[in-house]
Amino acid sequence: AQSVTQLDSQVPVFEEAPVELRCNYSSSVSVYLFWYVQYPNQGLQLLLKYLSGSTLVKGINGFEAEFNKSQTSFHLRKPSVHISDTAEYFCAVSLNTGGFKTIFGAGTRLFVKA
Amino acid sequence: SAVISQKPSRDICQRGTSLTIQCQVDSQVTMMFWYRQQPGQSLTLIATANQGSEATYESGFVIDKFPISRPNLTFSTLTVSNMSPEDSSIYLCSVETDSFYGYTFGSGTRLTVV
């Protein structure tokens, strides 16, 4: 069965420090990979996606992610975080099974401290 | 990408009553998706709503409890019926983005059942 694992439920980090939010997936079929951000009391916003091609994907707000097929990972990174990056981040996988059903990870809460 | 207006943004309801959540999209979309996000958890797909046909429900969700309407290509409703405290969650609607794969989400409805 397909699954998405976000390895850290919470990540505290100081402002201007780098951050990495980890995501691993398992699937027997090809997948498309996504990161979403959810700010407090808001819906989800697409940060970036990997469909094919270059394994390094750049998204909005200075975030990037790298697809590693051998390690089945799609970790999200930012070289220097801001207070405003404090939010819940969700890794998601869409399965290439005709219906492109999306499975979400449990989420990682990023706390950026001054 | 599409803009989704979802309402109400929050509500507190008595057990045994029903609440209807509305989603309006500013463009025509084929499929709309309804998700539930229980406290501290990730998103779970409830159903997929296509215009002109019955909604397709995921395992664990039934039409009697979560009836869905999709009268046209820009609008859908989800009703949470005969509510109990276990239904307290954030409910989100979603559509596929213009750029294919990846989704746009409404701002969510925070439901508390007392």
Short mmCIF file of C-alpha atoms in Angstrom, two decimals:
data_model
loop_
_atom_site.label_atom_id
_atom_site.label_comp_id
_atom_site.label_asym_id
_atom_site.label_seq_id
_atom_site.Cartn_x
_atom_site.Cartn_y
_atom_site.Cartn_z
CA ALA A 1 0.00 0.00 0.00
CA GLN A 2 1.08 3.55 -0.65
CA SER A 3 2.09 5.76 2.25
CA VAL A 4 3.69 9.07 3.08
CA THR A 5 5.83 9.52 6.19
CA GLN A 6 6.89 12.86 7.54
CA LEU A 7 9.66 12.02 9.92
CA ASP A 8 9.33 15.02 12.22
CA SER A 9 6.07 16.14 13.80
CA GLN A 10 7.61 19.41 15.00
CA VAL A 11 10.72 21.32 13.96
CA PRO A 12 11.82 24.32 16.03
CA VAL A 13 14.40 26.56 14.41
CA PHE A 14 15.81 30.04 14.95
CA GLU A 15 15.14 32.80 12.47
CA GLU A 16 17.64 32.97 9.58
CA ALA A 17 18.78 29.39 10.20
CA PRO A 18 18.43 26.72 7.50
CA VAL A 19 15.73 24.08 7.80
CA GLU A 20 14.96 20.69 6.29
CA LEU A 21 11.58 18.98 6.62
CA ARG A 22 11.80 15.32 5.78
CA CYS A 23 9.37 13.25 3.74
CA ASN A 24 9.57 9.64 2.63
CA TYR A 25 7.04 7.74 0.59
CA SER A 26 6.36 4.22 -0.53
CA SER A 27 4.56 3.28 -3.70
CA SER A 28 4.52 0.48 -6.22
CA VAL A 29 3.50 2.86 -9.01
CA SER A 30 4.94 6.11 -10.27
CA VAL A 31 4.05 9.15 -8.24
CA TYR A 32 3.92 12.90 -8.30
CA LEU A 33 5.14 14.69 -5.19
CA PHE A 34 3.99 17.87 -3.50
CA TRP A 35 4.58 20.08 -0.52
CA TYR A 36 1.76 22.21 0.88
CA VAL A 37 1.80 24.85 3.62
CA GLN A 38 -1.06 25.60 5.98
CA TYR A 39 -0.91 28.85 7.92
CA PRO A 40 -3.05 29.12 11.06
CA ASN A 41 -6.78 29.14 10.35
CA GLN A 42 -6.25 28.85 6.62
CA GLY A 43 -6.53 26.23 3.91
CA LEU A 44 -3.58 24.56 2.23
CA GLN A 45 -1.39 26.36 -0.28
CA LEU A 46 0.78 24.57 -2.83
CA LEU A 47 4.48 25.27 -2.21
CA LEU A 48 6.01 23.18 -4.96
CA LYS A 49 5.60 19.98 -6.92
CA TYR A 50 7.65 17.36 -8.70
CA LEU A 51 6.14 15.78 -11.79
CA SER A 52 9.20 14.83 -13.84
CA GLY A 53 12.54 16.18 -15.06
CA SER A 54 15.02 17.91 -12.77
CA THR A 55 14.99 16.38 -9.32
CA LEU A 56 15.58 19.74 -7.66
CA VAL A 57 12.36 21.71 -7.57
CA LYS A 58 12.06 25.33 -6.55
CA GLY A 59 8.86 26.67 -5.08
CA ILE A 60 7.40 29.81 -3.60
CA ASN A 61 8.74 31.70 -0.57
CA GLY A 62 12.32 30.48 -1.15
CA PHE A 63 11.58 26.80 -0.54
CA GLU A 64 13.02 23.97 -2.60
CA ALA A 65 12.81 20.20 -2.52
CA GLU A 66 14.81 17.37 -3.97
CA PHE A 67 13.35 14.15 -5.29
CA ASN A 68 15.53 11.14 -4.54
CA LYS A 69 14.10 8.09 -6.23
CA SER A 70 16.56 5.59 -4.74
CA GLN A 71 15.77 6.77 -1.23
CA THR A 72 12.10 7.45 -2.01
CA SER A 73 12.42 10.84 -0.38
CA PHE A 74 11.27 14.38 -1.12
CA HIS A 75 12.76 16.59 1.57
CA LEU A 76 11.86 20.27 1.77
CA ARG A 77 14.57 22.84 2.45
CA LYS A 78 15.01 26.55 2.97
CA PRO A 79 18.43 28.14 3.50
CA SER A 80 17.19 30.91 5.80
CA VAL A 81 13.77 30.91 7.49
CA HIS A 82 11.65 33.83 8.65
CA ILE A 83 9.19 34.14 11.50
CA SER A 84 6.45 34.20 8.86
CA ASP A 85 7.37 30.65 7.79
CA THR A 86 5.85 29.31 11.01
CA ALA A 87 3.13 26.96 9.76
CA GLU A 88 2.16 23.34 9.21
CA TYR A 89 3.80 21.70 6.19
CA PHE A 90 2.32 18.68 4.45
CA CYS A 91 4.04 16.34 2.05
CA ALA A 92 1.68 14.69 -0.43
CA VAL A 93 1.84 12.03 -3.09
CA SER A 94 -0.45 11.64 -6.08
CA LEU A 95 -0.53 8.13 -7.44
CA ASN A 96 -0.37 7.59 -11.18
CA THR A 97 -3.19 5.06 -11.14
CA GLY A 98 -5.57 6.84 -13.47
CA GLY A 99 -7.37 8.75 -10.78
CA PHE A 100 -4.33 10.48 -9.28
CA LYS A 101 -5.56 10.03 -5.76
CA THR A 102 -3.60 12.19 -3.33
CA ILE A 103 -2.29 10.92 0.00
CA PHE A 104 -1.10 13.40 2.60
CA GLY A 105 1.53 12.96 5.26
CA ALA A 106 0.74 13.69 8.90
CA GLY A 107 2.31 17.13 8.71
CA THR A 108 5.31 18.87 10.26
CA ARG A 109 4.82 21.95 12.39
CA LEU A 110 7.63 24.41 11.78
CA PHE A 111 8.27 26.88 14.64
CA VAL A 112 10.55 29.76 13.78
CA LYS A 113 11.87 31.52 16.86
CA ALA A 114 13.37 34.99 17.05
CA SER B 1 -5.03 29.17 -10.26
CA ALA B 2 -8.65 28.91 -9.17
CA VAL B 3 -9.92 30.85 -6.18
CA ILE B 4 -12.25 29.03 -3.80
CA SER B 5 -14.70 30.68 -1.45
CA GLN B 6 -15.75 28.36 1.34
CA LYS B 7 -18.33 29.08 4.01
CA PRO B 8 -19.02 29.10 6.83
CA SER B 9 -15.48 29.56 8.10
CA ARG B 10 -16.45 28.12 11.45
CA ASP B 11 -19.51 26.96 13.36
CA ILE B 12 -20.47 25.47 16.67
CA CYS B 13 -23.33 23.00 16.38
CA GLN B 14 -25.46 20.89 18.66
CA ARG B 15 -25.16 17.13 18.40
CA GLY B 16 -27.84 15.54 16.28
CA THR B 17 -28.13 18.51 13.92
CA SER B 18 -26.73 18.93 10.40
CA LEU B 19 -24.47 21.53 8.83
CA THR B 20 -24.08 22.30 5.14
CA ILE B 21 -20.76 23.67 3.92
CA GLN B 22 -20.58 25.51 0.63
CA CYS B 23 -17.72 25.91 -1.85
CA GLN B 24 -17.81 28.33 -4.75
CA VAL B 25 -15.03 28.31 -7.36
CA ASP B 26 -14.32 31.26 -9.62
CA SER B 27 -13.88 29.02 -12.68
CA GLN B 28 -15.42 25.84 -14.03
CA VAL B 29 -13.81 22.65 -12.74
CA THR B 30 -14.56 19.04 -13.49
CA MET B 31 -13.85 17.54 -10.10
CA MET B 32 -14.14 18.92 -6.60
CA PHE B 33 -12.78 17.14 -3.57
CA TRP B 34 -13.88 17.23 0.05
CA TYR B 35 -11.38 16.56 2.85
CA ARG B 36 -11.58 16.22 6.60
CA GLN B 37 -8.74 17.30 8.88
CA GLN B 38 -9.25 16.05 12.40
CA PRO B 39 -7.51 17.91 15.24
CA GLY B 40 -3.75 17.55 15.01
CA GLN B 41 -3.97 15.21 12.04
CA SER B 42 -3.51 15.24 8.31
CA LEU B 43 -6.12 15.43 5.59
CA THR B 44 -8.35 12.53 4.71
CA LEU B 45 -10.29 12.50 1.48
CA ILE B 46 -14.03 12.13 2.07
CA ALA B 47 -15.29 12.08 -1.49
CA THR B 48 -14.85 13.30 -5.04
CA ALA B 49 -17.71 15.26 -6.56
CA ASN B 50 -18.28 15.34 -10.31
CA GLN B 51 -20.96 17.52 -11.83
CA GLY B 52 -23.97 15.53 -12.97
CA SER B 53 -23.17 12.31 -11.20
CA GLU B 54 -23.14 10.77 -7.75
CA ALA B 55 -20.14 11.60 -5.60
CA THR B 56 -17.54 8.89 -5.10
CA TYR B 57 -16.90 8.19 -1.43
CA GLU B 58 -13.72 6.88 0.15
CA SER B 59 -13.64 3.93 2.48
CA GLY B 60 -15.14 4.83 5.83
CA PHE B 61 -17.39 7.61 4.50
CA VAL B 62 -21.00 7.13 3.42
CA ILE B 63 -23.51 9.24 1.57
CA ASP B 64 -26.08 9.16 4.39
CA LYS B 65 -23.60 10.83 6.74
CA PHE B 66 -21.92 13.16 4.23
CA PRO B 67 -24.34 13.93 1.39
CA ILE B 68 -22.76 16.00 -1.38
CA SER B 69 -24.35 18.10 -4.07
CA ARG B 70 -22.67 19.29 -7.27
CA PRO B 71 -25.33 21.22 -9.21
CA ASN B 72 -22.91 22.90 -11.63
CA LEU B 73 -19.22 23.20 -12.52
CA THR B 74 -18.46 25.99 -10.02
CA PHE B 75 -20.30 24.95 -6.85
CA SER B 76 -20.58 22.10 -4.37
CA THR B 77 -21.93 21.48 -0.90
CA LEU B 78 -21.04 18.96 1.77
CA THR B 79 -23.51 18.24 4.56
CA VAL B 80 -22.41 16.73 7.84
CA SER B 81 -25.51 14.95 9.09
CA ASN B 82 -26.65 13.90 12.56
CA MET B 83 -23.48 15.33 14.05
CA SER B 84 -21.64 13.99 17.06
CA PRO B 85 -18.57 15.42 18.84
CA GLU B 86 -16.41 13.03 16.79
CA ASP B 87 -17.32 15.08 13.72
CA SER B 88 -15.47 18.09 15.13
CA SER B 89 -12.88 18.78 12.44
CA ILE B 90 -11.82 21.17 9.74
CA TYR B 91 -13.54 20.41 6.45
CA LEU B 92 -11.87 21.59 3.24
CA CYS B 93 -12.89 21.61 -0.37
CA SER B 94 -10.34 21.44 -3.13
CA VAL B 95 -9.98 21.59 -6.90
CA GLU B 96 -7.16 20.75 -9.27
CA THR B 97 -4.96 23.72 -10.15
CA ASP B 98 -4.79 25.16 -13.65
CA SER B 99 -1.21 23.99 -13.94
CA PHE B 100 -2.26 20.37 -13.66
CA TYR B 101 -1.58 18.21 -10.66
CA GLY B 102 -1.51 19.83 -7.33
CA TYR B 103 -4.61 21.30 -5.77
CA THR B 104 -6.07 24.57 -4.60
CA PHE B 105 -7.86 24.48 -1.28
CA GLY B 106 -10.58 26.52 0.30
CA SER B 107 -9.84 28.18 3.61
CA GLY B 108 -11.70 25.47 5.49
CA THR B 109 -14.66 25.21 7.81
CA ARG B 110 -13.79 24.65 11.46
CA LEU B 111 -16.66 22.65 12.94
CA THR B 112 -17.14 22.09 16.66
CA VAL B 113 -19.95 19.79 17.80
CA VAL B 114 -21.09 20.15 21.39
#
